[in-house]
Short mmCIF file of C-alpha atoms and ligand atoms in Angstrom, two decimals:
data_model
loop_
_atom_site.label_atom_id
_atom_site.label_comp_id
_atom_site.label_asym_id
_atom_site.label_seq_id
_atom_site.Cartn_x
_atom_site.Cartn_y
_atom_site.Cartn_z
CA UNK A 1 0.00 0.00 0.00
CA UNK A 2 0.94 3.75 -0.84
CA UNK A 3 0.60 6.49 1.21
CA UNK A 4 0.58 10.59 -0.60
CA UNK A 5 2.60 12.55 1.94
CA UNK A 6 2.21 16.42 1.60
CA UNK A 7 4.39 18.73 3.49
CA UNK A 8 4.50 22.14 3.80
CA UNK A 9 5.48 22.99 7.47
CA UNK A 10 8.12 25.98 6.44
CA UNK A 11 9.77 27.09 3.36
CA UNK A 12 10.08 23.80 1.52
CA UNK A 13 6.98 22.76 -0.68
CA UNK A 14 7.49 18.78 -0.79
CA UNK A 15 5.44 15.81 -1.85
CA UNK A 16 6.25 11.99 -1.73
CA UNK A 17 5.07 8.49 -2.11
CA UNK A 18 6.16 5.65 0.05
CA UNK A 19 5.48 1.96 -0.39
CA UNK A 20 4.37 -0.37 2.85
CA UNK A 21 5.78 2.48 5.00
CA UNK A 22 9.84 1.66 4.20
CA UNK A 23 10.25 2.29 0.00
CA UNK A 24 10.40 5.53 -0.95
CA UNK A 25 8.44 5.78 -4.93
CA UNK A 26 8.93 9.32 -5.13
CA UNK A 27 10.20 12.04 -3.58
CA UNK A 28 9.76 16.03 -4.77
CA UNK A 29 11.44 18.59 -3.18
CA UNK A 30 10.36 22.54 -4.44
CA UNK A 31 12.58 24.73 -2.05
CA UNK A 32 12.33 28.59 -1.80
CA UNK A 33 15.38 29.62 -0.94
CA UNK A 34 15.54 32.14 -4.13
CA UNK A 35 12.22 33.80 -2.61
CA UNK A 36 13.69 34.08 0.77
CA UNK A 37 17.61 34.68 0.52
CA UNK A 38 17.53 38.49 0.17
CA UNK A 39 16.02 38.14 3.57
CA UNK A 40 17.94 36.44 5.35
CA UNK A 41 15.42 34.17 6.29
CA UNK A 42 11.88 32.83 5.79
CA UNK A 43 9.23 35.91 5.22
CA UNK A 44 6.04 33.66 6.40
CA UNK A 45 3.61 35.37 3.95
CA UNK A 46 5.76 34.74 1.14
CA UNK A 47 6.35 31.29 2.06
CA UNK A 48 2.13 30.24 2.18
CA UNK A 49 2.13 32.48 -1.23
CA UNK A 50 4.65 30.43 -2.74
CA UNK A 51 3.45 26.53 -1.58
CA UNK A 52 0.20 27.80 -3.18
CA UNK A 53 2.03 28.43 -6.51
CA UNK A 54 3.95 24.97 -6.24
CA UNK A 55 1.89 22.59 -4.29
CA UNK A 56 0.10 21.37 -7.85
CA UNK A 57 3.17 20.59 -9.67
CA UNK A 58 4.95 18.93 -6.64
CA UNK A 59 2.45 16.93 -5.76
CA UNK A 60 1.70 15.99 -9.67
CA UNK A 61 5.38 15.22 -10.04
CA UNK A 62 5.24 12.79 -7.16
CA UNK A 63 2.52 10.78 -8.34
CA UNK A 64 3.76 10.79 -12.00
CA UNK A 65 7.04 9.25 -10.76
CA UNK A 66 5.34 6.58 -9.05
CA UNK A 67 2.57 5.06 -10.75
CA UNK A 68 -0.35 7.68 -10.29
CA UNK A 69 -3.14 7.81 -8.19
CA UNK A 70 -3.10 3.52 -8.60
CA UNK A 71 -1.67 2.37 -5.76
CA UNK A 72 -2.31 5.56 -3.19
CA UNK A 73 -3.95 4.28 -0.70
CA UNK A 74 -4.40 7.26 1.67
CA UNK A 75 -2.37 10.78 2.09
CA UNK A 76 -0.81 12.34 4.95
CA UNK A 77 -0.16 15.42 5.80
CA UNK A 78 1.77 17.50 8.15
CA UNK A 79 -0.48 19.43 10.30
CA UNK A 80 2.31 20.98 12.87
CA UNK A 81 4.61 22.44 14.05
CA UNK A 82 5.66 25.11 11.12
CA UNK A 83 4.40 28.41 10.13
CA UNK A 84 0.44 28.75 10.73
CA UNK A 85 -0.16 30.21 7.26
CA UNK A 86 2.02 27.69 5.22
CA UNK A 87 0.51 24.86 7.02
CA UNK A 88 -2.89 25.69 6.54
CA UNK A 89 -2.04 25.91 2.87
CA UNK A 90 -0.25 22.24 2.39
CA UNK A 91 -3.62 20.96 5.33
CA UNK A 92 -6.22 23.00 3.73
CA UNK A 93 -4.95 21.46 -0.49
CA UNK A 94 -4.73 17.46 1.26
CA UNK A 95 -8.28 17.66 3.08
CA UNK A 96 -9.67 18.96 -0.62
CA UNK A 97 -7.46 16.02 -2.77
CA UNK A 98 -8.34 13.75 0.05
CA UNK A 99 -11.79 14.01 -0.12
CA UNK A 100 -12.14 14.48 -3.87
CA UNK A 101 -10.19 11.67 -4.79
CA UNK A 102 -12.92 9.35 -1.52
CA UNK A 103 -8.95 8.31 0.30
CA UNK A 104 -8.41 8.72 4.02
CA UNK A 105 -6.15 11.47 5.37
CA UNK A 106 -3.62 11.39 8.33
CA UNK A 107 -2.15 13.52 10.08
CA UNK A 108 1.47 14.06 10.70
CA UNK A 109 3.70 15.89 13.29
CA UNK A 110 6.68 17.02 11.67
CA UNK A 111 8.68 16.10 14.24
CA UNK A 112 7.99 12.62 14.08
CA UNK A 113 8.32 12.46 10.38
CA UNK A 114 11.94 13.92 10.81
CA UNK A 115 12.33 10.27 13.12
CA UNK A 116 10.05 8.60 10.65
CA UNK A 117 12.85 9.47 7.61
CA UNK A 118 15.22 6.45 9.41
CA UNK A 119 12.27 3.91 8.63
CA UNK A 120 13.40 5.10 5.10
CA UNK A 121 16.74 3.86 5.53
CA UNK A 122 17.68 0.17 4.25
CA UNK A 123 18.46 -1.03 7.76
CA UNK A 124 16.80 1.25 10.03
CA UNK A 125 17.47 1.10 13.81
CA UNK A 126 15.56 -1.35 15.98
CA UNK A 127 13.51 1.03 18.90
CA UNK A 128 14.79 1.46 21.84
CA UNK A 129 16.79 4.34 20.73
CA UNK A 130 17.90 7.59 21.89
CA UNK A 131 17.16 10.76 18.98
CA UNK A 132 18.64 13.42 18.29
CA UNK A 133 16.16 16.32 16.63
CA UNK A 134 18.49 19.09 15.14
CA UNK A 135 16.71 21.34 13.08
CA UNK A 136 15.75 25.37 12.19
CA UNK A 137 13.14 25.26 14.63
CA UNK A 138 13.90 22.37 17.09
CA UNK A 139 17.10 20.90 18.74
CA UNK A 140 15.58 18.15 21.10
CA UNK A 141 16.71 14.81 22.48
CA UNK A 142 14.21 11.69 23.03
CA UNK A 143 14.13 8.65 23.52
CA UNK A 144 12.10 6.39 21.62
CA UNK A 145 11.31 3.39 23.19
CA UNK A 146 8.96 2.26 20.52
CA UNK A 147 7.74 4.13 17.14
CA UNK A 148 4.94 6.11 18.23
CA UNK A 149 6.49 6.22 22.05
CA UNK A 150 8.20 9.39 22.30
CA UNK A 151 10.24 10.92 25.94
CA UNK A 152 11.46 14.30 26.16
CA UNK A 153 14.82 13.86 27.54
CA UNK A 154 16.01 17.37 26.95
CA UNK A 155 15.74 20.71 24.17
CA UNK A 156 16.74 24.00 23.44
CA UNK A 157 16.40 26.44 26.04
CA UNK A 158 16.76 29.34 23.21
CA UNK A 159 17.65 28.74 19.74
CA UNK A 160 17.60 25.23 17.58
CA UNK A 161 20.98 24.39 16.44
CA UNK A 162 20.00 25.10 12.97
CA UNK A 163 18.71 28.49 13.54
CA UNK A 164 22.47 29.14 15.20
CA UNK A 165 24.05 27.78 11.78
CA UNK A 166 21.84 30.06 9.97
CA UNK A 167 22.44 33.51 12.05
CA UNK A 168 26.25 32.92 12.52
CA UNK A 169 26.26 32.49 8.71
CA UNK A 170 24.53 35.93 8.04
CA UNK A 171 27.02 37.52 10.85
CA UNK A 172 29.98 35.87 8.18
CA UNK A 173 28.33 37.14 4.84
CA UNK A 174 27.29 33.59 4.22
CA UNK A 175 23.66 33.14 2.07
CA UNK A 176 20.85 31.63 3.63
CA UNK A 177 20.00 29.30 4.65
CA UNK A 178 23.69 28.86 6.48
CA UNK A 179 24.17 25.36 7.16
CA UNK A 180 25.68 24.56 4.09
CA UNK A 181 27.49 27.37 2.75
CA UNK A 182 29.07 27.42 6.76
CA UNK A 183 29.90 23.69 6.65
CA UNK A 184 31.92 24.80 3.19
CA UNK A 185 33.69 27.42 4.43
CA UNK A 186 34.57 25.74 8.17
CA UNK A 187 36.28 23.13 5.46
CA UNK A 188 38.82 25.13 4.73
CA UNK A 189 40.20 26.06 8.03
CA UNK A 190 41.27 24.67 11.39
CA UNK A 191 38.73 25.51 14.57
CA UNK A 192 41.20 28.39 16.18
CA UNK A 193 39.02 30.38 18.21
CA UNK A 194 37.91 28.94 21.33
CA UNK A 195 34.11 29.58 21.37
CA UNK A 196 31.83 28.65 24.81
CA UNK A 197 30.36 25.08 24.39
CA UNK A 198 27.03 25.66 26.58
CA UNK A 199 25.52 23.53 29.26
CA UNK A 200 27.98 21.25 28.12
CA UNK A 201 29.51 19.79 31.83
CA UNK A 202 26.03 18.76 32.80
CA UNK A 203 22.25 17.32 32.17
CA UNK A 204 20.47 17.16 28.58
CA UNK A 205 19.26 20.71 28.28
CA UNK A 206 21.13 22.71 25.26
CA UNK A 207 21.79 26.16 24.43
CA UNK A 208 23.00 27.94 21.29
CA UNK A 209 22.01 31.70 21.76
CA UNK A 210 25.41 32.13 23.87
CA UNK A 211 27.38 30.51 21.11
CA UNK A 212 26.08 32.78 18.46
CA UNK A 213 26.66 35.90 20.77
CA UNK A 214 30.10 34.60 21.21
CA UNK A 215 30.57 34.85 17.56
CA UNK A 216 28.77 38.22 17.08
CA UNK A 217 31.33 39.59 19.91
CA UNK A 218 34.29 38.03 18.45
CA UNK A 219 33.26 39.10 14.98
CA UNK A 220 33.28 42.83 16.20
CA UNK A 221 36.43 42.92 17.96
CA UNK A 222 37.91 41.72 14.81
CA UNK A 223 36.81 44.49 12.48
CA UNK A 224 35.26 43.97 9.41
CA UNK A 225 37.81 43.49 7.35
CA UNK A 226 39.73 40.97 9.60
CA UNK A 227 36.35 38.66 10.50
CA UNK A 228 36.40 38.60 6.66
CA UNK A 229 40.04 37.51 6.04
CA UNK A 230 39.52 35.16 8.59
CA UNK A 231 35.91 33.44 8.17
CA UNK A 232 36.99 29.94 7.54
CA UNK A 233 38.52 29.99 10.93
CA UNK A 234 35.30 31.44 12.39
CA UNK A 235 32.84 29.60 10.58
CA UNK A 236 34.89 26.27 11.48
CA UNK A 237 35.61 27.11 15.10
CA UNK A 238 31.78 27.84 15.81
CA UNK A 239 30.81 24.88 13.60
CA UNK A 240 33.20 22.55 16.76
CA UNK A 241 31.28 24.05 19.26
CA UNK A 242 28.33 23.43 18.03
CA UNK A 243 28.87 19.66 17.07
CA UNK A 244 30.70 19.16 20.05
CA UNK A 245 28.38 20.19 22.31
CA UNK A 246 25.74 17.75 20.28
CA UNK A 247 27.82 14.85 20.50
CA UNK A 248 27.88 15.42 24.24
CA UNK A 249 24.70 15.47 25.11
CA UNK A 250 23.65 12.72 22.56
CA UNK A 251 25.78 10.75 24.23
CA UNK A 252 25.01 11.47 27.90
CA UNK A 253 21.62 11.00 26.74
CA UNK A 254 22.55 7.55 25.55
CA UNK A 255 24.13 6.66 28.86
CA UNK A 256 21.14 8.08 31.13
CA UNK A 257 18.53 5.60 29.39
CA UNK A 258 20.91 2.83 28.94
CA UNK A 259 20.90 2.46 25.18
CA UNK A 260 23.17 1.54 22.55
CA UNK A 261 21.72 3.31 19.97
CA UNK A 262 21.47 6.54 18.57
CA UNK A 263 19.56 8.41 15.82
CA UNK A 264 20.44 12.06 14.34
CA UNK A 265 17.35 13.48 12.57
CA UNK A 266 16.52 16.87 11.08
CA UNK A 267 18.33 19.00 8.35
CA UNK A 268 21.12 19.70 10.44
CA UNK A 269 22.17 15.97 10.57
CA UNK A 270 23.43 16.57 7.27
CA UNK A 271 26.30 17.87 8.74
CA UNK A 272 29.57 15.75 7.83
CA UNK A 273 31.24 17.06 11.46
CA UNK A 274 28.40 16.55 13.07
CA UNK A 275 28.55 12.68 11.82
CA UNK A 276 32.12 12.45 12.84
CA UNK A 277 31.65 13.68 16.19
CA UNK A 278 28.75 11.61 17.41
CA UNK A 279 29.98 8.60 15.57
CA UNK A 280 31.33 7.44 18.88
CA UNK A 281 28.50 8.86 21.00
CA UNK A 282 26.84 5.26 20.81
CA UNK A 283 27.79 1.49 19.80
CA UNK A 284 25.41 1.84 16.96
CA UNK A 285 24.36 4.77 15.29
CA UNK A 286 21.84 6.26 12.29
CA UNK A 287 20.91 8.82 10.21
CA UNK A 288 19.06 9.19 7.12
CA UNK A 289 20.62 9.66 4.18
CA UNK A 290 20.90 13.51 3.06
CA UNK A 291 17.79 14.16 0.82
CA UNK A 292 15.85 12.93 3.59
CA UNK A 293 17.80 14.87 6.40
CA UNK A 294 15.76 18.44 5.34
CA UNK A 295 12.09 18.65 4.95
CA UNK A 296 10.53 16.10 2.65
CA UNK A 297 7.49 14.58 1.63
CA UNK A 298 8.63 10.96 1.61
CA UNK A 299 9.10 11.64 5.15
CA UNK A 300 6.02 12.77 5.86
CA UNK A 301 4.24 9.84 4.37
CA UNK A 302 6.47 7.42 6.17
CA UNK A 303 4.87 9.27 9.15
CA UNK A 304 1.77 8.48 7.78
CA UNK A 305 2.04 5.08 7.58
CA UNK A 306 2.16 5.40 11.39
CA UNK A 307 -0.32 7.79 11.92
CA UNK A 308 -2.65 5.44 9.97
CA UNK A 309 -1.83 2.15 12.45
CA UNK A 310 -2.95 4.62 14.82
CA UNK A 311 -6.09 5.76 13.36
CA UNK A 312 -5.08 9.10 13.07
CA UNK A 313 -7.46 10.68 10.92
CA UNK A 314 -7.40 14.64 9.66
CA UNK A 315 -10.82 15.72 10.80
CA UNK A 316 -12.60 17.78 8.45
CA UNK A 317 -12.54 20.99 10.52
CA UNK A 318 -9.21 20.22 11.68
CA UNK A 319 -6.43 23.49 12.15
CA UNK A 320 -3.05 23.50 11.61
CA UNK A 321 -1.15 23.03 14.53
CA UNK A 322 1.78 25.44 14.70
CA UNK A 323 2.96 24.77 18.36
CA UNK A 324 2.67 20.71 18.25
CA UNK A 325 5.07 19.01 20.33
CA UNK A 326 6.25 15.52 20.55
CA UNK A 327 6.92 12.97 23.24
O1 KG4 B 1 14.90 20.02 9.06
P1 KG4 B 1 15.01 21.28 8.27
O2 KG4 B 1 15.12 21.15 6.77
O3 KG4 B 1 13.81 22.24 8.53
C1 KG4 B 1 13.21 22.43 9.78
O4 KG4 B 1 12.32 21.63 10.14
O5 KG4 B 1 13.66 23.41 10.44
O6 KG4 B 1 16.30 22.05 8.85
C2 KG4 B 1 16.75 23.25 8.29
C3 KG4 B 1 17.98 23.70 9.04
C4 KG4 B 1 18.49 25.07 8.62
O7 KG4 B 1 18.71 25.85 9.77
C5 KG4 B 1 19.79 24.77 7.89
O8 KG4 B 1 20.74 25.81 7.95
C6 KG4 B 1 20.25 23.54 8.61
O9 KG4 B 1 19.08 22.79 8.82
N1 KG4 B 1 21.23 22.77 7.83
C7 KG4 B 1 22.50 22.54 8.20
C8 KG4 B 1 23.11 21.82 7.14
N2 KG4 B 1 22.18 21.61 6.17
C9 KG4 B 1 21.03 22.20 6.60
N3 KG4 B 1 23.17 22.89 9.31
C10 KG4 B 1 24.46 22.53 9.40
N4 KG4 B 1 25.12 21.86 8.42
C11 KG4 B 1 24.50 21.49 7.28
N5 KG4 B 1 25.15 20.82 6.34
ZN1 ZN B 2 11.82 20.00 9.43
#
């Protein structure tokens, strides 16, 4: 059976189909970074104006690379947590498909699709594990002691990891969004500054509004000029922090709950120095692979697939759900 995800939580307009909850058929991916980047970020209007404009096509492209409407069984679709306006677009376009085309639709926190993208992977880890959550909006830990059985362990007290990425990057001259175009530049330099790694000596709680400040104050004292001369250094030296202080708690985390295995989820688990740091945090650990590390639709129907074991149907008066937590 195939399930439609539709996602549309922030400023990526994506669409997917997924097979028995594990294959991925299709996966379409319509980012916005071009509408945002002058910015510096994601203008929320602009972002429900622009899912509008793409949500047909996506969506038409996923089901053309799989075999049509066929085999879709049911869609899902991500009700929360994102940007009120561009959820209620991607929500308000499934309940209308949904119910036009007589198929059920789920609903899907997008914080669970982010763990649902390691269901995706060939071997994906066995539950219990502990999960790591690093994205532009959230930077949690939990452990999951079964799919659908979500714990808390510890989060962000100010800014998601990602979000840190993305405003050091603008303090360097570096596009948005920064994760990337930082990860480049730290490449090409050693990590000589020694920047704060916060709430690192104790408990599961994380912090990354000190390490950007840090930066910011650093990038001053410099002067202009020399912060520019010397941005691979920056960008690489926050970038260790930053991973380091990940790595820490993902493995503390590990230790405190007594497992052996550990997940990294979320767009920033794309990072290459984040992999090598918390390669040792556990015996075993995941992620997915990197087109299903940022916002996806395959994702979100993999989601589905367990929203639907749970009966989780999108009621017809449903509302997006901007604040929805997990666990
Ligand atoms: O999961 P995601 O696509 O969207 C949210 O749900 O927020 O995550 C986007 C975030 C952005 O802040 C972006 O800068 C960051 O992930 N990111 C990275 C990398 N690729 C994306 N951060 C560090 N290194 C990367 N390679
Ligand atoms: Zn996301």
């Amino acid at each position: 059976m195939q399930i439609l995800g539709i996602e549309t939580s922030c400023d990526e307009t994506a669409a997917g189909v997924v097979d028995d909850g594990v294959r991925v058929v299709s996966n379409v991916v319509a980012s916005q970074v071009e509408v945002h980047a002058s910015y510096g970020g994601v203008v929320p209007e602009l972002a429900s104006r622009e899912h509008e404009v793409n949500l047909v096509p996506v969506v038409r492209e996923a089901l053309a690379a799989g075999g049509g409407w066929a085999n879709v069984e049911a869609l899902a679709v991500t009700v929360g947590p994102g940007l009120q306006g561009s959820l209620l677009v991607g929500l308000t376009f499934a309940k209308a498909v949904a119910y036009a085309a007589g198929r059920p639709l789920y609903r899907v926190n997008h914080l669970e699709a982010h763990l649902a993208a390691l269901r995706l992977l060939e071997e994906p880890p066995e539950p219990p594990f502990v999960a790591l959550l690093a994205t532009g909006g959230h930077t949690a830990l939990y452990d999951v002691a079964a799919w659908g059985e979500y714990r808390l362990l510890g989060e962000t007290r100010d800014d998601a990891v990602g979000e840190a990425f993305d405003k050091v990057a603008r303090l360097l001259g570096l596009p948005y969004p920064g994760g990337p175009p930082l990860e480049r530049a730290a490449a090409e330099a050693d990590p000589t500054f020694d920047f704060p790694r916060p709430m690192a000596r104790k408990g599961l709680a994380l912090s990354f509004a000190g390490l950007k400040t840090a930066v910011a104050v650093k990038v001053k004292e410099l002067g202009a000029a020399e912060a520019a001369r010397r941005r691979a250094e920056l960008a690489a030296s926050f970038q260790e922090a930053a991973v380091e202080v990940l790595a820490i708690k993902a493995a503390r985390a590990c230790r405190r709950v007594g497992r052996e295995r550990l997940a990294v989820v979320g767009g920033v688990a794309a990072n290459r120095r984040l992999r090598e740091r918390v390669a040792a945090a556990a015996a075993e650990v995941y992620w997915p692979p990197l087109e299903l590390c940022g916002d996806n639709g395959a994702m979100t129907a993999a989601a589905g697939f367990l929203a639907a074991a749970r009966g989780e149907i999108v009621a017809p008066e449903a509302d997006p759900e901007p604040a929805l937590a997990l666990g």
